[in-house]
């Protein structure tokens, strides 16, 4: 009888601890002054101090993502269905889709790894159902995303 009460108490305490640790992600918001999406943690991957959830999950490394590259990637690849988009790690993964006026299905994975509006911050991987896409096509998509990101920055008044 006492052992069952101890088990119930231990489960209740563990559940409350996990629930309390979930509040660590409430500070994720767009920072308009910097033009990046912070995740409540530094770009160096430091863990959010005081987060009990990080003890169970091992923490998540985050990067600061350039919001213009993020938005441009979603706009340029809008014909592809989004399977996963994580602004905290800068990763966008899509399913197969056909571009307007095209006949080939493509799938894309985009990684934005830096807060700078720079070609080094953007990595695009394209694939068809038959395999990888040639480098010229991949480079053309990267250029389209970079051009759209620059247009968005100019429209926002941040030269």
XYZ file of N, CA, C and O in Angstrom:
636
model
N 0.820 -1.185 0.000
C 0.000 0.000 0.000
C 0.869 1.256 0.000
O 0.595 2.184 -0.769
N 1.894 1.269 0.817
C 2.785 2.433 0.875
C 3.577 2.549 -0.417
O 3.785 3.655 -0.921
N 3.983 1.421 -0.997
C 4.749 1.456 -2.245
C 3.912 2.024 -3.392
O 4.431 2.753 -4.234
N 2.660 1.711 -3.461
C 1.819 2.248 -4.529
C 1.632 3.752 -4.365
O 1.597 4.494 -5.355
N 1.523 4.248 -3.133
C 1.408 5.679 -2.905
C 2.701 6.401 -3.287
O 2.664 7.493 -3.841
N 3.837 5.777 -3.012
C 5.125 6.370 -3.371
C 5.260 6.435 -4.887
O 5.727 7.424 -5.439
N 4.837 5.397 -5.587
C 4.882 5.388 -7.047
C 4.006 6.488 -7.631
O 4.401 7.201 -8.569
N 2.791 6.634 -7.109
C 1.885 7.669 -7.599
C 2.472 9.048 -7.339
O 2.441 9.926 -8.218
N 3.035 9.253 -6.162
C 3.647 10.531 -5.831
C 4.844 10.820 -6.747
O 5.011 11.934 -7.242
N 5.673 9.800 -7.016
C 6.835 9.982 -7.898
C 6.387 10.316 -9.318
O 6.973 11.185 -9.971
N 5.359 9.657 -9.811
C 4.837 9.961 -11.144
C 4.266 11.371 -11.206
O 4.471 12.095 -12.197
N 3.571 11.788 -10.169
C 3.006 13.132 -10.152
C 4.100 14.194 -10.137
O 4.029 15.189 -10.856
N 5.135 13.991 -9.334
C 6.241 14.947 -9.261
C 6.988 15.004 -10.594
O 7.331 16.084 -11.088
N 7.225 13.861 -11.211
C 7.902 13.821 -12.503
C 7.068 14.531 -13.571
O 7.592 15.308 -14.368
N 5.778 14.298 -13.582
C 4.904 14.969 -14.542
C 4.897 16.475 -14.358
O 4.954 17.240 -15.321
N 4.862 16.934 -13.121
C 4.908 18.373 -12.861
C 6.246 18.978 -13.264
O 6.303 20.091 -13.784
N 7.329 18.248 -13.051
C 8.656 18.754 -13.418
C 8.777 18.896 -14.934
O 9.299 19.890 -15.441
N 8.290 17.914 -15.668
C 8.338 17.984 -17.133
C 7.443 19.115 -17.633
O 7.820 19.885 -18.521
N 6.278 19.255 -17.046
C 5.364 20.325 -17.438
C 5.962 21.700 -17.151
O 5.841 22.619 -17.967
N 6.638 21.844 -16.039
C 7.271 23.129 -15.707
C 8.414 23.447 -16.662
O 8.656 24.607 -16.987
N 9.116 22.443 -17.131
C 10.220 22.650 -18.060
C 9.770 23.075 -19.441
O 10.532 23.662 -20.200
N 8.519 22.826 -19.786
C 8.021 23.190 -21.113
C 7.915 24.696 -21.304
O 7.840 25.178 -22.413
N 7.905 25.470 -20.262
C 7.812 26.917 -20.369
C 9.059 27.560 -20.913
O 9.101 28.760 -21.159
N 10.120 26.803 -21.148
C 11.379 27.359 -21.623
C 11.279 27.876 -23.049
O 12.089 28.685 -23.471
N 10.271 27.452 -23.804
C 10.170 27.829 -25.208
C 9.208 28.997 -25.445
O 8.918 29.332 -26.568
N 8.716 29.626 -24.393
C 7.718 30.677 -24.562
C 8.308 31.986 -25.053
O 7.576 32.873 -25.461
N 9.631 32.165 -25.035
C 10.242 33.428 -25.413
C 10.593 33.524 -26.885
O 11.219 34.485 -27.287
N 10.228 32.562 -27.711
C 10.572 32.612 -29.134
C 9.716 33.666 -29.824
O 8.501 33.600 -29.795
N 10.364 34.666 -30.410
C 9.638 35.735 -31.099
C 10.552 36.380 -32.125
O 11.764 36.251 -32.070
N 9.938 37.117 -33.024
C 10.684 37.818 -34.057
C 11.289 39.080 -33.476
O 10.619 39.854 -32.815
N 12.562 39.293 -33.704
C 13.253 40.488 -33.229
C 13.417 41.429 -34.408
O 14.295 41.242 -35.239
N 12.572 42.473 -34.537
C 12.616 43.318 -35.721
C 13.865 44.181 -35.815
O 14.245 44.598 -36.891
N 14.513 44.466 -34.701
C 15.705 45.305 -34.737
C 16.886 44.588 -35.372
O 17.694 45.180 -36.057
N 16.983 43.302 -35.128
C 18.115 42.546 -35.642
C 17.785 41.901 -36.973
O 18.644 41.646 -37.784
N 16.509 41.633 -37.216
C 16.114 40.982 -38.460
C 16.377 39.493 -38.426
O 16.629 38.872 -39.434
N 16.305 38.918 -37.220
C 16.575 37.501 -37.051
C 15.505 36.906 -36.160
O 14.774 37.620 -35.482
N 15.444 35.594 -36.125
C 14.495 34.917 -35.278
C 15.277 34.278 -34.142
O 15.899 33.238 -34.322
N 15.284 34.914 -32.952
C 15.980 34.297 -31.840
C 15.102 33.226 -31.209
O 13.890 33.292 -31.289
N 15.705 32.261 -30.587
C 14.965 31.176 -29.974
C 15.050 31.231 -28.461
O 14.868 30.238 -27.791
N 15.349 32.385 -27.900
C 15.457 32.477 -26.462
C 16.807 32.033 -25.957
O 17.044 31.971 -24.764
N 17.699 31.665 -26.865
C 19.038 31.228 -26.491
C 20.048 31.875 -27.413
O 19.707 32.354 -28.474
N 21.283 31.850 -27.037
C 22.354 32.433 -27.839
C 22.623 31.562 -29.059
O 22.344 30.360 -29.066
N 23.224 32.130 -30.081
C 23.544 31.391 -31.308
C 24.660 30.389 -31.094
O 24.898 29.534 -31.917
N 25.340 30.462 -29.960
C 26.436 29.547 -29.703
C 25.945 28.187 -29.261
O 26.726 27.278 -29.058
N 24.620 28.048 -29.091
C 24.087 26.753 -28.681
C 24.037 26.614 -27.174
O 23.829 25.527 -26.672
N 24.214 27.691 -26.410
C 24.116 27.615 -24.962
C 22.726 27.177 -24.583
O 21.748 27.587 -25.158
N 22.631 26.376 -23.551
C 21.334 25.910 -23.105
C 20.644 26.996 -22.318
O 21.266 27.798 -21.649
N 19.342 27.001 -22.396
C 18.542 27.966 -21.655
C 18.658 27.629 -20.184
O 18.247 26.568 -19.755
N 19.223 28.528 -19.406
C 19.447 28.237 -18.008
C 18.122 28.051 -17.301
O 17.175 28.765 -17.518
N 18.068 27.054 -16.443
C 16.881 26.819 -15.667
C 15.841 25.962 -16.361
O 14.781 25.754 -15.814
N 16.074 25.476 -17.531
C 15.103 24.666 -18.243
C 15.271 23.204 -17.851
O 16.279 22.569 -18.156
N 14.280 22.690 -17.170
C 14.329 21.296 -16.761
C 14.150 20.370 -17.953
O 14.695 19.274 -17.984
N 13.418 20.827 -18.969
C 13.195 20.008 -20.152
C 14.499 19.677 -20.865
O 14.652 18.599 -21.427
N 15.456 20.598 -20.834
C 16.749 20.349 -21.473
C 17.493 19.189 -20.823
O 18.304 18.534 -21.469
N 17.229 18.932 -19.574
C 17.868 17.795 -18.908
C 17.403 16.474 -19.518
O 18.148 15.507 -19.573
N 16.155 16.446 -20.002
C 15.614 15.235 -20.594
C 15.898 15.130 -22.089
O 16.088 14.058 -22.619
N 15.901 16.267 -22.782
C 16.066 16.236 -24.232
C 17.498 16.483 -24.673
O 17.823 16.323 -25.824
N 18.356 16.925 -23.780
C 19.729 17.221 -24.140
C 19.882 18.600 -24.736
O 20.937 18.976 -25.185
N 18.809 19.391 -24.761
C 18.880 20.747 -25.311
C 18.858 20.707 -26.825
O 19.143 19.698 -27.455
N 18.526 21.857 -27.434
C 18.521 21.952 -28.895
C 19.456 23.062 -29.291
O 19.344 24.169 -28.801
N 20.352 22.760 -30.183
C 21.211 23.817 -30.700
C 20.375 24.688 -31.616
O 19.622 24.203 -32.446
N 20.525 25.989 -31.448
C 19.775 26.915 -32.279
C 20.732 27.858 -32.973
O 21.848 28.065 -32.534
N 20.274 28.406 -34.059
C 21.037 29.429 -34.773
C 20.116 30.614 -34.954
O 18.901 30.485 -34.916
N 20.682 31.777 -35.144
C 19.882 32.932 -35.487
C 19.704 32.902 -36.996
O 20.660 32.795 -37.739
N 18.459 32.984 -37.412
C 18.104 32.817 -38.818
C 17.758 34.182 -39.411
O 16.990 34.938 -38.823
N 18.305 34.471 -40.572
C 17.984 35.707 -41.268
C 16.546 35.624 -41.745
O 16.183 34.739 -42.522
N 15.719 36.549 -41.287
C 14.295 36.471 -41.612
C 14.016 36.707 -43.087
O 13.038 36.202 -43.627
N 14.868 37.475 -43.768
C 14.657 37.724 -45.190
C 14.941 36.458 -45.998
O 14.206 36.133 -46.938
N 16.004 35.728 -45.650
C 16.283 34.453 -46.322
C 15.176 33.443 -46.041
O 14.777 32.678 -46.925
N 14.688 33.430 -44.794
C 13.634 32.491 -44.414
C 12.369 32.751 -45.238
O 11.812 31.838 -45.851
N 11.938 34.001 -45.280
C 10.724 34.356 -46.011
C 10.901 34.135 -47.507
O 9.998 33.619 -48.179
N 12.059 34.514 -48.038
C 12.314 34.335 -49.468
C 12.311 32.851 -49.841
O 11.796 32.477 -50.905
N 12.869 32.010 -49.000
C 12.877 30.568 -49.277
C 11.450 30.029 -49.361
O 11.121 29.251 -50.260
N 10.611 30.457 -48.422
C 9.225 29.996 -48.442
C 8.469 30.534 -49.654
O 7.629 29.830 -50.234
N 8.768 31.765 -50.064
C 8.082 32.342 -51.222
C 8.529 31.714 -52.538
O 7.706 31.411 -53.398
N 9.831 31.524 -52.713
C 10.343 30.963 -53.965
C 9.904 29.512 -54.132
O 9.576 29.072 -55.237
N 9.864 28.780 -53.049
C 9.504 27.361 -53.111
C 8.053 27.127 -52.706
O 7.703 26.040 -52.243
N 7.181 28.119 -52.924
C 5.796 28.001 -52.486
C 5.004 26.937 -53.242
O 3.945 26.526 -52.797
N 5.488 26.464 -54.366
C 4.799 25.413 -55.109
C 5.052 24.031 -54.509
O 4.399 23.062 -54.881
N 5.996 23.940 -53.567
C 6.297 22.667 -52.904
C 5.566 22.592 -51.569
O 5.548 23.574 -50.815
N 4.984 21.440 -51.246
C 4.316 21.317 -49.944
C 5.349 21.246 -48.814
O 6.306 20.480 -48.878
N 5.166 22.056 -47.795
C 6.083 22.084 -46.660
C 5.822 20.864 -45.783
O 4.705 20.642 -45.328
N 6.858 20.077 -45.545
C 6.747 18.941 -44.638
C 7.215 19.317 -43.243
O 6.663 18.871 -42.253
N 8.284 20.120 -43.168
C 8.805 20.553 -41.873
C 9.491 21.902 -42.057
O 10.202 22.108 -43.038
N 9.257 22.791 -41.112
C 9.918 24.096 -41.122
C 10.238 24.446 -39.678
O 9.331 24.553 -38.858
N 11.500 24.599 -39.375
C 11.930 24.883 -38.011
C 12.784 26.145 -37.996
O 13.962 26.096 -38.345
N 12.205 27.283 -37.603
C 12.973 28.529 -37.606
C 14.058 28.564 -36.541
O 14.920 29.425 -36.574
N 14.040 27.649 -35.583
C 15.044 27.631 -34.533
C 16.353 27.009 -35.007
O 17.420 27.333 -34.523
N 16.263 26.094 -35.972
C 17.473 25.490 -36.534
C 17.729 25.961 -37.951
O 18.779 25.685 -38.507
N 16.769 26.669 -38.561
C 16.938 27.194 -39.907
C 16.716 26.164 -40.993
O 17.258 26.286 -42.082
N 15.899 25.151 -40.738
C 15.707 24.058 -41.686
C 14.289 24.065 -42.251
O 13.315 24.157 -41.501
N 14.193 23.979 -43.580
C 12.915 23.835 -44.276
C 13.013 22.588 -45.138
O 13.932 22.452 -45.940
N 12.060 21.689 -44.971
C 12.030 20.457 -45.758
C 10.674 20.370 -46.450
O 9.639 20.560 -45.820
N 10.700 20.084 -47.740
C 9.454 20.031 -48.511
C 9.233 18.637 -49.074
O 10.143 17.810 -49.130
N 8.014 18.424 -49.531
C 7.675 17.206 -50.249
C 7.820 17.462 -51.742
O 8.279 18.520 -52.169
N 7.413 16.482 -52.530
C 7.510 16.616 -53.978
C 6.410 17.527 -54.509
O 5.263 17.474 -54.060
N 6.791 18.354 -55.472
C 5.837 19.234 -56.126
C 6.360 19.616 -57.495
O 7.557 19.533 -57.766
N 5.449 20.047 -58.359
C 5.814 20.426 -59.722
C 5.766 21.943 -59.854
O 4.765 22.560 -59.500
N 6.847 22.556 -60.352
C 6.822 24.012 -60.522
C 5.838 24.407 -61.617
O 5.536 23.615 -62.514
N 5.321 25.639 -61.565
C 4.399 26.086 -62.598
C 5.057 26.033 -63.979
O 6.167 26.514 -64.169
N 4.411 25.399 -64.911
C 4.944 25.280 -66.265
C 5.974 24.181 -66.418
O 6.544 24.016 -67.485
N 6.226 23.419 -65.373
C 7.222 22.348 -65.435
C 6.559 20.988 -65.451
O 5.368 20.852 -65.185
N 7.342 19.981 -65.737
C 6.805 18.631 -65.779
C 7.509 17.680 -64.831
O 7.145 16.525 -64.740
N 8.502 18.155 -64.112
C 9.278 17.306 -63.219
C 8.943 17.632 -61.774
O 8.830 18.791 -61.402
N 8.779 16.583 -60.969
C 8.554 16.766 -59.537
C 9.880 17.008 -58.840
O 10.863 16.306 -59.089
N 9.904 17.992 -57.941
C 11.104 18.313 -57.169
C 10.788 18.250 -55.685
O 9.646 18.462 -55.265
N 11.823 17.988 -54.927
C 11.771 18.050 -53.477
C 12.964 18.882 -53.035
O 14.046 18.779 -53.611
N 12.802 19.723 -52.002
C 13.885 20.612 -51.585
C 14.099 20.540 -50.076
O 13.162 20.317 -49.310
N 15.348 20.748 -49.702
C 15.722 20.948 -48.306
C 16.569 22.209 -48.267
O 17.538 22.338 -49.006
N 16.174 23.162 -47.415
C 16.864 24.437 -47.303
C 17.413 24.551 -45.893
O 16.703 24.285 -44.917
N 18.671 24.958 -45.786
C 19.300 25.200 -44.489
C 19.836 26.622 -44.480
O 20.645 27.000 -45.331
N 19.375 27.406 -43.525
C 19.878 28.768 -43.322
C 20.703 28.722 -42.052
O 20.164 28.502 -40.964
N 22.009 28.908 -42.197
C 22.914 28.627 -41.086
C 23.556 29.856 -40.471
O 24.454 29.713 -39.647
N 23.114 31.061 -40.853
C 23.781 32.263 -40.365
C 22.792 33.416 -40.398
O 21.907 33.442 -41.243
N 22.941 34.394 -39.520
C 22.029 35.534 -39.544
C 22.316 36.532 -40.661
O 21.517 37.426 -40.906
N 23.423 36.386 -41.353
C 23.778 37.331 -42.418
C 22.990 37.035 -43.686
O 22.672 35.893 -43.989
N 22.695 38.087 -44.424
C 22.073 37.930 -45.740
C 23.210 37.723 -46.735
O 23.670 38.643 -47.387
N 23.661 36.487 -46.813
C 24.860 36.148 -47.556
C 24.670 34.775 -48.191
O 23.957 33.931 -47.645
N 25.313 34.549 -49.313
C 25.193 33.259 -50.001
C 25.735 32.115 -49.154
O 25.247 30.989 -49.253
N 26.702 32.394 -48.291
C 27.257 31.336 -47.442
C 26.255 30.860 -46.397
O 26.387 29.761 -45.870
N 25.269 31.676 -46.084
C 24.285 31.326 -45.066
C 23.192 30.401 -45.606
O 22.422 29.840 -44.843
N 23.123 30.240 -46.926
C 22.039 29.491 -47.558
C 22.572 28.234 -48.240
O 23.488 28.294 -49.048
N 21.964 27.107 -47.917
C 22.284 25.837 -48.570
C 20.970 25.225 -49.046
O 20.049 25.019 -48.270
N 20.886 24.961 -50.342
C 19.686 24.366 -50.935
C 20.064 23.035 -51.548
O 21.047 22.932 -52.281
N 19.263 22.021 -51.262
C 19.454 20.707 -51.851
C 18.171 20.327 -52.574
O 17.096 20.291 -51.973
N 18.274 20.083 -53.870
C 17.114 19.703 -54.679
C 17.240 18.252 -55.119
O 18.340 17.756 -55.350
N 16.087 17.616 -55.267
C 16.069 16.223 -55.685
C 14.818 15.974 -56.510
O 13.767 16.549 -56.259
N 14.951 15.127 -57.528
C 13.793 14.656 -58.279
C 13.520 13.224 -57.850
O 14.265 12.653 -57.056
N 12.491 12.648 -58.384
C 12.191 11.246 -58.044
C 13.254 10.294 -58.597
O 13.392 9.172 -58.142
N 14.022 10.771 -59.586
C 15.080 9.947 -60.172
C 16.428 10.152 -59.491
O 17.379 9.447 -59.783
N 16.548 11.176 -58.635
C 17.826 11.420 -57.971
C 18.145 12.897 -57.851
O 17.261 13.755 -57.969
N 19.408 13.180 -57.641
C 19.853 14.561 -57.420
C 19.719 15.410 -58.684
O 19.742 14.896 -59.799
N 19.599 16.698 -58.490
C 19.469 17.661 -59.579
C 20.858 18.197 -59.905
O 21.729 18.262 -59.041
N 21.069 18.603 -61.155
C 22.380 19.127 -61.528
C 22.665 20.443 -60.794
O 21.766 21.135 -60.331
N 23.931 20.773 -60.682
C 24.380 21.924 -59.901
C 23.855 23.245 -60.442
O 23.592 24.179 -59.673
N 23.670 23.362 -61.752
C 23.179 24.612 -62.343
C 21.751 24.913 -61.894
O 21.422 26.064 -61.577
N 20.903 23.905 -61.839
C 19.529 24.098 -61.386
C 19.499 24.486 -59.915
O 18.777 25.388 -59.497
N 20.293 23.802 -59.135
C 20.378 24.082 -57.702
C 20.873 25.511 -57.461
O 20.331 26.239 -56.625
N 21.884 25.931 -58.222
C 22.432 27.284 -58.095
C 21.394 28.325 -58.517
O 21.292 29.398 -57.919
N 20.597 28.012 -59.540
C 19.552 28.941 -59.992
C 18.502 29.155 -58.897
O 18.026 30.280 -58.695
N 18.146 28.099 -58.187
C 17.177 28.234 -57.096
C 17.781 29.049 -55.957
O 17.124 29.924 -55.385
N 19.039 28.788 -55.612
C 19.710 29.577 -54.572
C 19.762 31.051 -54.958
O 19.500 31.926 -54.118
N 20.081 31.342 -56.219
C 20.126 32.732 -56.686
C 18.754 33.390 -56.601
O 18.640 34.558 -56.230
N 17.705 32.647 -56.950
C 16.351 33.193 -56.867
C 15.983 33.528 -55.421
O 15.380 34.576 -55.153
N 16.363 32.669 -54.497
C 16.086 32.925 -53.076
C 16.868 34.138 -52.593
O 16.326 35.014 -51.907
N 18.146 34.224 -52.952
C 18.963 35.369 -52.533
C 18.437 36.680 -53.121
O 18.383 37.699 -52.425
N 18.048 36.670 -54.389
C 17.501 37.879 -55.014
C 16.207 38.318 -54.333
O 16.002 39.509 -54.080
N 15.337 37.358 -54.037
C 14.076 37.696 -53.363
C 14.349 38.211 -51.946
O 13.681 39.143 -51.495
N 15.321 37.643 -51.258
C 15.668 38.102 -49.910
C 16.180 39.539 -49.937
O 15.832 40.352 -49.079
N 16.973 39.870 -50.936
C 17.464 41.251 -51.071
C 16.312 42.207 -51.358
O 16.269 43.318 -50.833
N 15.367 41.774 -52.190
C 14.192 42.603 -52.466
C 13.387 42.845 -51.189
O 12.931 43.962 -50.936
N 13.209 41.810 -50.389
C 12.459 41.942 -49.136
C 13.163 42.894 -48.178
O 12.520 43.691 -47.491
N 14.497 42.823 -48.119
C 15.258 43.723 -47.246
C 15.099 45.164 -47.706
O 14.913 46.070 -46.907
N 15.145 45.401 -49.012
C 14.980 46.764 -49.542
C 13.561 47.275 -49.258
O 13.366 48.413 -48.857
N 12.566 46.410 -49.447
C 11.177 46.789 -49.163
C 10.980 47.140 -47.689
O 10.161 47.991 -47.350
N 11.716 46.472 -46.811
C 11.612 46.728 -45.382
C 12.354 47.995 -44.975
O 12.262 48.422 -43.837
N 13.128 48.556 -45.898
C 13.856 49.801 -45.615
C 15.148 49.583 -44.865
O 15.632 50.462 -44.184
N 15.724 48.376 -44.991
C 16.987 48.057 -44.322
C 18.045 47.769 -45.350
O 18.339 46.639 -45.680
N 18.635 48.779 -45.897
C 19.603 48.625 -46.959
C 20.821 47.999 -46.380
O 21.845 48.114 -46.438
